[in-house]
Coordinates of C-alpha atoms in Angstrom, one line a residue:
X1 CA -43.5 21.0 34.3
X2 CA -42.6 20.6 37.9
X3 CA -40.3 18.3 39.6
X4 CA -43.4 15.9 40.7
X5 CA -45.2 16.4 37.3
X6 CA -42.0 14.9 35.8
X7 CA -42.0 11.8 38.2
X8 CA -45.6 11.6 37.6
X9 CA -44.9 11.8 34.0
X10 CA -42.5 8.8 34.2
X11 CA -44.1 6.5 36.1
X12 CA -46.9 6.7 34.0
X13 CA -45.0 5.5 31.6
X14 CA -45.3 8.0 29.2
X15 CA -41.5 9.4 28.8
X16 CA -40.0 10.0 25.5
X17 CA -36.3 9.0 25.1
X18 CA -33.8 10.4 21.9
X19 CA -30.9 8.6 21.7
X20 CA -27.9 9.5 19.7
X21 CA -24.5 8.4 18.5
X22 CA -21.7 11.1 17.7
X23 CA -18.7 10.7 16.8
X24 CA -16.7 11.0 20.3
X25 CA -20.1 10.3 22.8
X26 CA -23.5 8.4 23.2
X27 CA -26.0 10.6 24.5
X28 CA -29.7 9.8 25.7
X29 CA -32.5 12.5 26.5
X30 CA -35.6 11.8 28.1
X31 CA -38.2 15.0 27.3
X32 CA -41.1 15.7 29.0
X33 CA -44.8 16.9 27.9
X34 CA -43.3 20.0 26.9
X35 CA -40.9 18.3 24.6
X36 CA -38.3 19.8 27.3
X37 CA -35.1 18.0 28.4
X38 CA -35.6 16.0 31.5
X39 CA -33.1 13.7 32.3
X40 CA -29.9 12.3 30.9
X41 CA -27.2 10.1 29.8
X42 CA -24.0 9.9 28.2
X43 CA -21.0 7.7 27.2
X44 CA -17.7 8.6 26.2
X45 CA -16.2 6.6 23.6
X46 CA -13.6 7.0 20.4
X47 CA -13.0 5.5 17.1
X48 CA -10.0 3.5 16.0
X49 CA -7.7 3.6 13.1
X50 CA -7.2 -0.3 11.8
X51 CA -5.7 -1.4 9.3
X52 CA -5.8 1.7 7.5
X53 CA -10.0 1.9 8.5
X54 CA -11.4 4.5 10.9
X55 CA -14.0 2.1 12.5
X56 CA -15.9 1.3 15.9
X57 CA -16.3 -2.3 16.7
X58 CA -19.8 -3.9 16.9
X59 CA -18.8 -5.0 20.3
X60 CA -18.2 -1.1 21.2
X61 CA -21.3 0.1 19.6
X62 CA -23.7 -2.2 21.9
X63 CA -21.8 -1.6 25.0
X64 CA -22.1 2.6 23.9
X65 CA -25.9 1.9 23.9
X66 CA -26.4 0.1 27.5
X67 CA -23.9 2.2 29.1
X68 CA -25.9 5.7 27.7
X69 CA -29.0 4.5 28.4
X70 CA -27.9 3.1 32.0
X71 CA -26.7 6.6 32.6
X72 CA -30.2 7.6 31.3
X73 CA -32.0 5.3 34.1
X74 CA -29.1 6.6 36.8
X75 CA -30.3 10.1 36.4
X76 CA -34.0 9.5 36.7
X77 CA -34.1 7.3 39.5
X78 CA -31.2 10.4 41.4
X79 CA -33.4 13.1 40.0
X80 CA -36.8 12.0 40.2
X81 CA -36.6 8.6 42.4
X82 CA -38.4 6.7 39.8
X83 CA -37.4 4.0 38.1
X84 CA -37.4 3.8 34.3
X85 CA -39.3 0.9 33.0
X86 CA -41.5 2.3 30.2
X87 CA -41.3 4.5 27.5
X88 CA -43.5 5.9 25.2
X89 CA -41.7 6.3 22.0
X90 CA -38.2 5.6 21.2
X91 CA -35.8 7.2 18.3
X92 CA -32.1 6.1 18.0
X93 CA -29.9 9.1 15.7
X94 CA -26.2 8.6 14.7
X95 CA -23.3 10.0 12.6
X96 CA -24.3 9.6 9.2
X97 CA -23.5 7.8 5.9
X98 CA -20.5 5.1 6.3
X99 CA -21.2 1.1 5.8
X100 CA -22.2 -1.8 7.7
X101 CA -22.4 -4.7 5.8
X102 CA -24.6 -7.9 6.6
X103 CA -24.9 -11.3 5.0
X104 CA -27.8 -14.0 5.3
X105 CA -26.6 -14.9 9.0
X106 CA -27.2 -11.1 10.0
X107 CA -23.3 -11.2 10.6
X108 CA -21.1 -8.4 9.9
X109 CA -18.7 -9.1 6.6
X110 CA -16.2 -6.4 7.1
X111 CA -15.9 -3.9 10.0
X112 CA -17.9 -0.7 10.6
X113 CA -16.9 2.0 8.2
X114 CA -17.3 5.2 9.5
X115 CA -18.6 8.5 7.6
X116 CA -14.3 9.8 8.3
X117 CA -12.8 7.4 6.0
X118 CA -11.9 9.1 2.8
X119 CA -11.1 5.9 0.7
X120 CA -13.7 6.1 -1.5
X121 CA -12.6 8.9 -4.0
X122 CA -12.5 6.8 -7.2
X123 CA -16.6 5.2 -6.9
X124 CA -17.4 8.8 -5.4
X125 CA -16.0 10.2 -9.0
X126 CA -17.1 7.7 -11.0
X127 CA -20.9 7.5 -9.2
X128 CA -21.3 11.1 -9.3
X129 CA -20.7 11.4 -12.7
X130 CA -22.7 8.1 -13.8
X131 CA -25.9 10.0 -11.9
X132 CA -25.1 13.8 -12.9
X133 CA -25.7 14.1 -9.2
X134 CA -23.1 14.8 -6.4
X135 CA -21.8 11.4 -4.5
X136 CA -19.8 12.1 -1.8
X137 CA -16.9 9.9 -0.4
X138 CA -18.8 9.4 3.0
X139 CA -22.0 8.1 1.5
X140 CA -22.8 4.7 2.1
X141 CA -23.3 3.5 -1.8
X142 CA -19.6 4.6 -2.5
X143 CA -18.2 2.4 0.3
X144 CA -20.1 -0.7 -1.4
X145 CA -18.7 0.2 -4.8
X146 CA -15.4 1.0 -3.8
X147 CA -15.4 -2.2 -2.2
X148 CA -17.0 -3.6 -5.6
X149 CA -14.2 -1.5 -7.6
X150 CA -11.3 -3.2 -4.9
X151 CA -12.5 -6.4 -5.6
X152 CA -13.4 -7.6 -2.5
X153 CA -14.2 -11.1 -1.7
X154 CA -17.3 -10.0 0.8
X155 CA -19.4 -7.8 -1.2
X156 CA -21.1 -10.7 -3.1
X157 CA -22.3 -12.1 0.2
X158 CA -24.0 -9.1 1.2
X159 CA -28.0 -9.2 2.2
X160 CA -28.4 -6.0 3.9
X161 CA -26.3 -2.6 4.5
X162 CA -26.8 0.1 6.4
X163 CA -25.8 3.1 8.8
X164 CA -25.4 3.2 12.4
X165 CA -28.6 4.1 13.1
X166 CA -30.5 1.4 10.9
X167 CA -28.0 -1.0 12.7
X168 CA -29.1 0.1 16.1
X169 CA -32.9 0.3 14.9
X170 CA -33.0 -3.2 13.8
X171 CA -31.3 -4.7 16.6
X172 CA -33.5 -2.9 19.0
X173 CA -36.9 -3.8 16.2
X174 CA -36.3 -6.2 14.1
X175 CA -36.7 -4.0 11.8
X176 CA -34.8 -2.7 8.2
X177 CA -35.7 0.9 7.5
X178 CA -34.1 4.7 7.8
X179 CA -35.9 7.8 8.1
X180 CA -35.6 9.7 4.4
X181 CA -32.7 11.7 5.7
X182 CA -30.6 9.0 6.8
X183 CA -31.5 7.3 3.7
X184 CA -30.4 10.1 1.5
X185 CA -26.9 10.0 2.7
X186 CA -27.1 6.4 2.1
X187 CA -28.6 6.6 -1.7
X188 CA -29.8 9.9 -3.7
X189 CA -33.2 10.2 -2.7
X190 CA -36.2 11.2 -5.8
X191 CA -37.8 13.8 -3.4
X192 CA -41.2 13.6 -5.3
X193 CA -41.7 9.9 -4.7
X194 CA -40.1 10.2 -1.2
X195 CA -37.8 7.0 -1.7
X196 CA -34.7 6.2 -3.3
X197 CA -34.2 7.3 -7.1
X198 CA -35.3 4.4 -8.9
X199 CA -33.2 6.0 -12.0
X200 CA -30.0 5.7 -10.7
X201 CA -30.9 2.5 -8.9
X202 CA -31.2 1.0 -12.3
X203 CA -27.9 2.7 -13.5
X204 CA -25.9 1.4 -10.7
X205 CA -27.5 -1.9 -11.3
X206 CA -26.6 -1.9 -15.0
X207 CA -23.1 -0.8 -14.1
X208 CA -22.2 -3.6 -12.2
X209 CA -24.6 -6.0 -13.7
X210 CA -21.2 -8.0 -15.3
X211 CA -19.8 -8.9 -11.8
X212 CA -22.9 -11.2 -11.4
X213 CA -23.9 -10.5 -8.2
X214 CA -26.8 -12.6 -6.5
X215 CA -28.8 -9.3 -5.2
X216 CA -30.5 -6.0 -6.9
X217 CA -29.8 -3.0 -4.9
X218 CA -33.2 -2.1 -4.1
X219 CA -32.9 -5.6 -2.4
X220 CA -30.6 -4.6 -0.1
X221 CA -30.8 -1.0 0.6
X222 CA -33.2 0.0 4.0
X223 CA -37.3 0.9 3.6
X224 CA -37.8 4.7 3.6
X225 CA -40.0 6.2 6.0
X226 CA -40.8 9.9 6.8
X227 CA -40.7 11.4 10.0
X228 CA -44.1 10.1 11.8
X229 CA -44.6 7.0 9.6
X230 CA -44.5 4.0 12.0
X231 CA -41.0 2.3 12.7
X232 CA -42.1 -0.9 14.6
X233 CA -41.6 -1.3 18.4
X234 CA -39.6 -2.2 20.8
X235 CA -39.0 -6.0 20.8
X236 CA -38.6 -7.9 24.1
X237 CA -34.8 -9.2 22.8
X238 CA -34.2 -5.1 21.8
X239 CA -35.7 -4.0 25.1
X240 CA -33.3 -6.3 27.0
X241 CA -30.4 -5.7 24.6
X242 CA -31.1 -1.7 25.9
X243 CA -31.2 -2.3 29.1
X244 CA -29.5 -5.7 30.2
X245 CA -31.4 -5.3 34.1
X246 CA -34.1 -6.1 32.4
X247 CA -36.4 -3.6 34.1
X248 CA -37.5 -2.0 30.4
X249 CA -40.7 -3.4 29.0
X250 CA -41.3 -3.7 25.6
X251 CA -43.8 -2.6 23.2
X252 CA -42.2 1.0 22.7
X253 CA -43.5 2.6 19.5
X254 CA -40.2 3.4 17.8
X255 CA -39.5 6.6 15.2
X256 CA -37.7 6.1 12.7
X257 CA -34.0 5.9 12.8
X258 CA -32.7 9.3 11.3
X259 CA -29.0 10.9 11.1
X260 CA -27.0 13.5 12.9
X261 CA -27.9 15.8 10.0
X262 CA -32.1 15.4 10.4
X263 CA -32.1 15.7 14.3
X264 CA -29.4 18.9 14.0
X265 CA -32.5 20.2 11.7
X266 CA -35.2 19.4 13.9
X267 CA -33.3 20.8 17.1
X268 CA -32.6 24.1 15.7
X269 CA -36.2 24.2 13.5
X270 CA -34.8 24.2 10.5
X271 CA -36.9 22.0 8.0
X272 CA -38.4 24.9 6.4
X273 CA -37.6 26.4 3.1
X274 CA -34.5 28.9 3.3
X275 CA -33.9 27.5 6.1
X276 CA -30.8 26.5 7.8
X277 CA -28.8 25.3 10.6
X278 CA -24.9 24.3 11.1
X279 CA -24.3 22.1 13.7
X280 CA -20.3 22.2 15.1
X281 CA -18.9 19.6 17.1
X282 CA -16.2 17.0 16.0
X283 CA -17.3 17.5 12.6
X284 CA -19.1 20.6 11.3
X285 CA -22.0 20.9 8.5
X286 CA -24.0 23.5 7.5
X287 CA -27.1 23.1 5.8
X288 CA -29.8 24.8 3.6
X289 CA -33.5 23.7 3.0
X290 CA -33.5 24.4 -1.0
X291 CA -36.5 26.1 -3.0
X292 CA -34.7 24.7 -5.8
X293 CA -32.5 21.9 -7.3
X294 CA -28.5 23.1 -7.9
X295 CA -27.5 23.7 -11.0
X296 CA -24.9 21.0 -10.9
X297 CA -23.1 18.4 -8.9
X298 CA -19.8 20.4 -7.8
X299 CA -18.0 16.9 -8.1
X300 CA -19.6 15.7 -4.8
X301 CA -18.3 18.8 -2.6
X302 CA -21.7 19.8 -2.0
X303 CA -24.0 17.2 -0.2
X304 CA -27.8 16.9 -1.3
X305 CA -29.7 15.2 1.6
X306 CA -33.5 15.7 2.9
X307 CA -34.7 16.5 6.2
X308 CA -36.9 14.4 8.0
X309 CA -39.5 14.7 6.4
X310 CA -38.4 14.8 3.0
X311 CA -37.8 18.0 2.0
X312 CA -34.5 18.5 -0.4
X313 CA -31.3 19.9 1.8
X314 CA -28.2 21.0 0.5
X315 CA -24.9 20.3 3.0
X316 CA -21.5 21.8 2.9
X317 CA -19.7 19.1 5.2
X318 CA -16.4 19.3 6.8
X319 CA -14.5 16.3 8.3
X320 CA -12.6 18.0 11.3
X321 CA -13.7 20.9 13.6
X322 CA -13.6 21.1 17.3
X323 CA -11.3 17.9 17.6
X324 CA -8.1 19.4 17.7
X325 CA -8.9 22.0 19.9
X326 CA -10.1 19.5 22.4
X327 CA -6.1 18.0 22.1
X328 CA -5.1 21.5 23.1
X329 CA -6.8 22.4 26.1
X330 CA -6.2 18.8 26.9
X331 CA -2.2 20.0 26.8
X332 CA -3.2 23.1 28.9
X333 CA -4.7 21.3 31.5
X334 CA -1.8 19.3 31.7
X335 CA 0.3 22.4 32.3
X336 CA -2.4 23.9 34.7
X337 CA -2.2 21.0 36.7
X338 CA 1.5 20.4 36.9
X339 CA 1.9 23.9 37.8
X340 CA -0.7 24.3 40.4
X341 CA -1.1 20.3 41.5
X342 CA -4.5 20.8 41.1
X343 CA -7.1 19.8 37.6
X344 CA -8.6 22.9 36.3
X345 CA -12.5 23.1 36.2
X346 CA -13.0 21.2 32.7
X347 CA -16.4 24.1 32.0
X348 CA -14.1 27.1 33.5
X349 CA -11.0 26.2 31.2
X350 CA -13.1 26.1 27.9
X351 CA -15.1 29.3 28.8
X352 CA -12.1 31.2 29.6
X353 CA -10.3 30.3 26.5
X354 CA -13.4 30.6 24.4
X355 CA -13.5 34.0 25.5
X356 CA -10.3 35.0 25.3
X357 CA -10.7 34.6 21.0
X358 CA -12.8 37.6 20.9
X359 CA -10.1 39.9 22.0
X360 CA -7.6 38.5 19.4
X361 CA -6.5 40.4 16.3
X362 CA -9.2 39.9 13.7
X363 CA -6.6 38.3 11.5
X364 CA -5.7 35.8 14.2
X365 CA -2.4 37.9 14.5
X366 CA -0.9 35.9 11.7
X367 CA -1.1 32.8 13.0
X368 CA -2.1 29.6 11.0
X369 CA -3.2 26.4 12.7
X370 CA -4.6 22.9 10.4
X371 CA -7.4 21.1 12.8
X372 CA -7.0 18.0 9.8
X373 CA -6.9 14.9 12.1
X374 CA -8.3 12.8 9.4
X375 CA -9.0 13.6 5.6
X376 CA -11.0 16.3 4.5
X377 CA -12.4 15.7 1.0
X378 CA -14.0 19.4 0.2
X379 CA -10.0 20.5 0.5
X380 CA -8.8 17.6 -1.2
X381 CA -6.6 16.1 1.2
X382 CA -7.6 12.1 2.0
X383 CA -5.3 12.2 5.0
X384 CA -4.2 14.8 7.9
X385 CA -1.8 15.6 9.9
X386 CA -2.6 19.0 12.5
X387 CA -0.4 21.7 11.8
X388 CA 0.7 25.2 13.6
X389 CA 2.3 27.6 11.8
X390 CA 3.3 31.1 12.1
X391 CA 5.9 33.4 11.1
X392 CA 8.6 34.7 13.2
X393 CA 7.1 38.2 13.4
X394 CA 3.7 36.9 13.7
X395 CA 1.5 38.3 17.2
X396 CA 1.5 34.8 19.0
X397 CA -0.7 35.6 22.1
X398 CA -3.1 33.3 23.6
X399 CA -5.7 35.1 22.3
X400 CA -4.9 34.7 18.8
X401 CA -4.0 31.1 19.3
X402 CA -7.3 30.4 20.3
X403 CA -9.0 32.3 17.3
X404 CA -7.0 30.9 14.9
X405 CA -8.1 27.1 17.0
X406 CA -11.7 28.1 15.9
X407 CA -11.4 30.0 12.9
X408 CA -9.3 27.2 11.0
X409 CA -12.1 24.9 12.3
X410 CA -14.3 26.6 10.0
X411 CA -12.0 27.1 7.1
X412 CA -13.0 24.0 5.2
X413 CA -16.5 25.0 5.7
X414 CA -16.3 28.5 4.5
X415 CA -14.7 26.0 1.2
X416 CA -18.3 24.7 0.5
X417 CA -20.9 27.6 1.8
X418 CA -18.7 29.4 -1.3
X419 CA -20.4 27.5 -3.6
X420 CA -23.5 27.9 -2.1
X421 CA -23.5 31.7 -1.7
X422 CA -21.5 32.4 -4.4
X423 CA -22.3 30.2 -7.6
X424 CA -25.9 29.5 -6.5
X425 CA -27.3 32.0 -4.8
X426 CA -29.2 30.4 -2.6
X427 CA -31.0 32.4 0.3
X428 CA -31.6 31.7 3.9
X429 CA -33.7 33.7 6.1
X430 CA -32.7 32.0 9.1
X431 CA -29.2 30.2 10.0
X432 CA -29.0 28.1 13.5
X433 CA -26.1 26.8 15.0
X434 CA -25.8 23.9 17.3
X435 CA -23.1 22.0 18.9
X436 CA -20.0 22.1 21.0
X437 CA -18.4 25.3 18.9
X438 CA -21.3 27.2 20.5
X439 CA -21.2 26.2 24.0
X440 CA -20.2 29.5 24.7
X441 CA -22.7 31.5 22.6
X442 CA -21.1 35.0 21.9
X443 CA -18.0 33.7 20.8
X444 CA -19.0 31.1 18.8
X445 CA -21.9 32.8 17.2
X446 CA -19.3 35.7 16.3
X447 CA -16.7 33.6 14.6
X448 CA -19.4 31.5 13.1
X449 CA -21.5 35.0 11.6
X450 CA -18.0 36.3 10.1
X451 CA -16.9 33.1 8.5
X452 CA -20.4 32.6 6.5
X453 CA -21.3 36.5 6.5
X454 CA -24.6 36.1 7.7
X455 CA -26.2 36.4 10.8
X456 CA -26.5 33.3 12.7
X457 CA -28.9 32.5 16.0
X458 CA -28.6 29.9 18.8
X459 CA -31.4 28.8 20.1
X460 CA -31.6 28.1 23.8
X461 CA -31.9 24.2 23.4
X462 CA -28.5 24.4 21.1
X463 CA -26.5 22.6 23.7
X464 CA -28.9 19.5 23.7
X465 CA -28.5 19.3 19.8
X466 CA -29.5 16.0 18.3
X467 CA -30.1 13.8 21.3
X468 CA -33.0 16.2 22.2
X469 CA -34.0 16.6 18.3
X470 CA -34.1 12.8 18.3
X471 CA -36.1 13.0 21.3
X472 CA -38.3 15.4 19.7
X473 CA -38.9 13.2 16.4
X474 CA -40.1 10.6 19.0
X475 CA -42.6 13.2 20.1
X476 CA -43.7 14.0 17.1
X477 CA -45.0 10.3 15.9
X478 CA -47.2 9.7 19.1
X479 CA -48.4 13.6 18.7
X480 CA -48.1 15.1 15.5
X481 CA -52.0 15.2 15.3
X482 CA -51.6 15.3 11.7
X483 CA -50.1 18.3 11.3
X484 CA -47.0 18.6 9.2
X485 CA -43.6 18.5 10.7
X486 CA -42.5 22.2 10.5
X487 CA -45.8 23.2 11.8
X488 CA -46.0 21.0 14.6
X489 CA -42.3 22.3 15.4
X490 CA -43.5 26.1 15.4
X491 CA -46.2 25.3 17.6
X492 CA -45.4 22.1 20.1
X493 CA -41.8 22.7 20.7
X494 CA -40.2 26.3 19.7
X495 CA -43.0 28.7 20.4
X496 CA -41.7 30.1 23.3
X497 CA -38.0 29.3 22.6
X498 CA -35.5 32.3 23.2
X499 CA -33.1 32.7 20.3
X500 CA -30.0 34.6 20.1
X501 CA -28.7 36.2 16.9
X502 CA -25.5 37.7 16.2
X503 CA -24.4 38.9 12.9
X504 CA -20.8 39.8 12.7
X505 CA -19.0 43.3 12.6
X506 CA -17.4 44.2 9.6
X507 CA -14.2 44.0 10.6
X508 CA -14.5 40.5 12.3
X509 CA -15.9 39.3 8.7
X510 CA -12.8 41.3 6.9
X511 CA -10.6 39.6 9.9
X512 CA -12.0 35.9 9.1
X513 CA -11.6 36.9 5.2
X514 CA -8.2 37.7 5.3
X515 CA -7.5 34.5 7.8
X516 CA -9.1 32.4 5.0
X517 CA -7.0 33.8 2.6
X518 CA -4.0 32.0 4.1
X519 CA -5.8 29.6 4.7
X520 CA -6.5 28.6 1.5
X521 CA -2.8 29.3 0.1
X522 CA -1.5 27.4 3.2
X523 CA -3.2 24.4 2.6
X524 CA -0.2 23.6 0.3
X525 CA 1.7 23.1 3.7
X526 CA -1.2 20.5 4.7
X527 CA -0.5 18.6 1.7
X528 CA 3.1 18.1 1.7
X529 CA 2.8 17.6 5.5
X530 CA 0.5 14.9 3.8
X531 CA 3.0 13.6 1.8
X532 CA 6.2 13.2 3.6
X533 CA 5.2 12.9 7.7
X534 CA 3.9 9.5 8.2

């Protein structure tokens, strides 16, 4: 579309807006007929450690929304000098699985748990094996009964939980539901029924049946709806709570809510069988649509969630990935600055140190860095502290550092796609990655392609990620046509997509292997780092 088709487009009131909530930023899309990014918006905001919780306040979470969206509106009306006052269809996306709790008053009981906490390793044991089906710390039932197993004094007021994106949906609709893949990192999801599994709904029942609460689980879980199904619309408190000016009308048709994991599938068409994509950014997950059910649970280290439309998705999930490198080439802008009085170019100082990884030793030189700011559960470790370790004849070049900086971001990874490769054989014909840890394609596809040993493509969209595949789930309920999700993906939105694939030398696969391999025996370090630096 042209510039003045755009304008045209908007003013007709027929934009599509995706709007999703990572970990470290609020982003907004706005496609046009082509289901190609238009416009814009961000916000920058972090989490907070209190009182032992990693959490986001709801105050923080509301403010996050106007001020993405307002940067949304900013960009049309400078781009296109329209303004933005009616929108099609609406989806809100957002970091998956953690727990917001709500009693009869609609009123928070505890604050915001976030999918980092790792506090939940006793109900994530005990769930998983009451279900003989994996239960992973971050998923939103072992927050309620670790909270049930601690005792806590607010869990028998509770109505209503939910994720981000629910929270966000229902403010904004009025409405309680998740798409099927939020869901299922919310509750295990019976994939021929499309809905929660009513078998383990009535084991967890039973199980806590003696603490007499005054609600059934079913009662307070989110509906499930697949991608397309109709999510409500856009209420005129939710439009005003959007966009305080009050210049949005309301009456938006609204898709339903779905997580980082379902829009990181859509973006990089991967809702197919032997499928997959891995999406890299503050966190990193890779993810495989199955033709079959595991053979067993893995003791919650492998996810199994459902894309969008319902389809069954198994997940290796890592905690910590790009974040720690971020905090380094903060520190070397520091040093560029101080030494030259002048800020580096934020995109020029990540490409050039990006780039320099590829001419590192294969090995990383010897050099072992831990990215663990928080916990990561598929190592075993429920806290972290970053490392850097090396020995004293070890090649410690910039180049190296940097590799190591991406490669460890990927060790815990490699941890779970182990058991996926190697215990149950599971094929892809197709892995996509998305995200931050492929902004700068070559490099990241490389390191990516030797640490799973399999050739992995970007698509040219991978820097929009899941704002855009939010965006493109809104496009999809007011123009699917009928046709089935992957089919309407091949033809509506990807058909002319360019894709690069790289699949890794030899001896950058031997290079990551070897890397891992200290990994692995280093992580004792990690843990007694764990255990004695507070």
């Amino acid at each position: 579309m042209t510039k003045d088709d755009v304008k045209t487009y908007i003013e007709g009131g027929n934009a599509i807006v995706g709007i999703e909530f990572g970990s470290t930023r609020i982003k907004a899309v706005l496609i046009d007929s082509t289901n190609a990014p238009a416009a814009q918006g961000s916000h920058t905001w972090e989490n907070s450690l209190v009182d032992g919780i990693w959490t986001y306040s709801e105050a923080e979470i509301i403010a996050g929304l106007q001020s993405a969206y307002a940067d949304l509106k900013r960009d049309v009306q400078e781009t296109y000098g329209v303004k933005l006052t009616r929108i099609r269809a609406l989806g809100i996306s957002a970091m998956m699985h953690g727990y917001l709790a709500f009693g009869k008053d609609d009123k928070l009981l505890v604050p915001f748990r976030t999918w980092r906490n790792t506090i939940t390793g006793e109900a994530s044991e005990k769930l998983s094996a009451l279900f003989g089906y994996p239960i992973p710390e971050r998923w939103s039932i072992s927050h309620l009964y670790q909270a049930i197993l601690n005792n806590e004094p607010h869990v028998k007021d509770v109505a209503f939980f939910t994720t981000l994106a629910g929270f966000i949906h229902w403010k904004l609709t009025g409405k309680k539901l998740l798409g099927i893949g939020d869901a299922s990192g919310m509750f295990p999801i019976d994939t021929a029924s499309k809905n929660y599994n009513k078998d383990f709904i009535a084991k967890f029942d039973a199980l806590v049946a003696d603490k007499g609460f005054g609600w059934k689980l079913a009662d307070i879980l989110p509906k499930v709806l697949l991608a397309g199904e109709d999510a409500g619309t856009l209420t005129e408190s939710g439009a005003k709570l959007l966009d305080p000016t009050g210049e949005l009308a309301s009456g938006t048709r609204m898709a339903p809510p779905e997580g980082d994991a379902g829009t990181g599938m859509i973006a990089t068409n991967s809702v197919a069988k032997r499928t997959g994509n891995v999406s890299a950014g503050t966190s990193v997950f890779a993810m495989v649509v199955l033709e079959k059910d595991l053979s067993k649970a893995y003791n919650g280290l492998i996810d199994l969630v459902t894309t969008p439309d319902g389809a069954l998705v198994a997940m290796a999930h890592a905690n910590n990935c790009m974040g720690e490198f971020d905090h380094w080439v903060a520190l070397f802008d520091e040093v560029i600055t101080a030494v030259t009085g002048k800020a580096p170019d934020k995109g020029t100082l990540y490409g050039t140190l990006l780039k320099s990884a590829l001419s590192g030793d294969k090995d990383c030189g010897g050099l072992l860095p831990f990215n663990y700011l928080s916990g990561e559960s598929i190592t075993g470790l429920t806290e972290g502290r970053p490392l850097f370790v090396r020995t004293q004849h070890a090649s410690f070049t910039m180049a190296n550092f940097i590799r190591a900086q991406l490669c460890t971001a990927l060790g815990a990874l490699r941890t779970g796609m182990d058991i996926l490769f190697d215990k149950e054989s599971v094929k892809i014909d197709s892995l996509t990655g998305h995200g931050g840890f492929f902004k700068t394609a070559e490099t990241g596809l490389t390191l990516m392609s030797a640490a799973l040993h399999t050739p992995v493509s970007a698509l040219e969209t991978a820097g929009e990620g899941g704002p855009w595949g939010m965006a493109v789930l809104a496009s999809y309920l007011v123009n699917a046509n009928g046709k089935p999700l992957d089919a309407w993906l091949n033809d509506s939105v990807f058909k002319t997509s360019k894709k690069t694939t790289v699949a890794a030398k030899q001896d950058d696969i031997d290079g990551f292997n070897q890397f891992f391999a200290r990994y692995t025996k280093g992580l004792a370090i990690e843990r007694a780092a764990v255990n004695n630096i507070e």
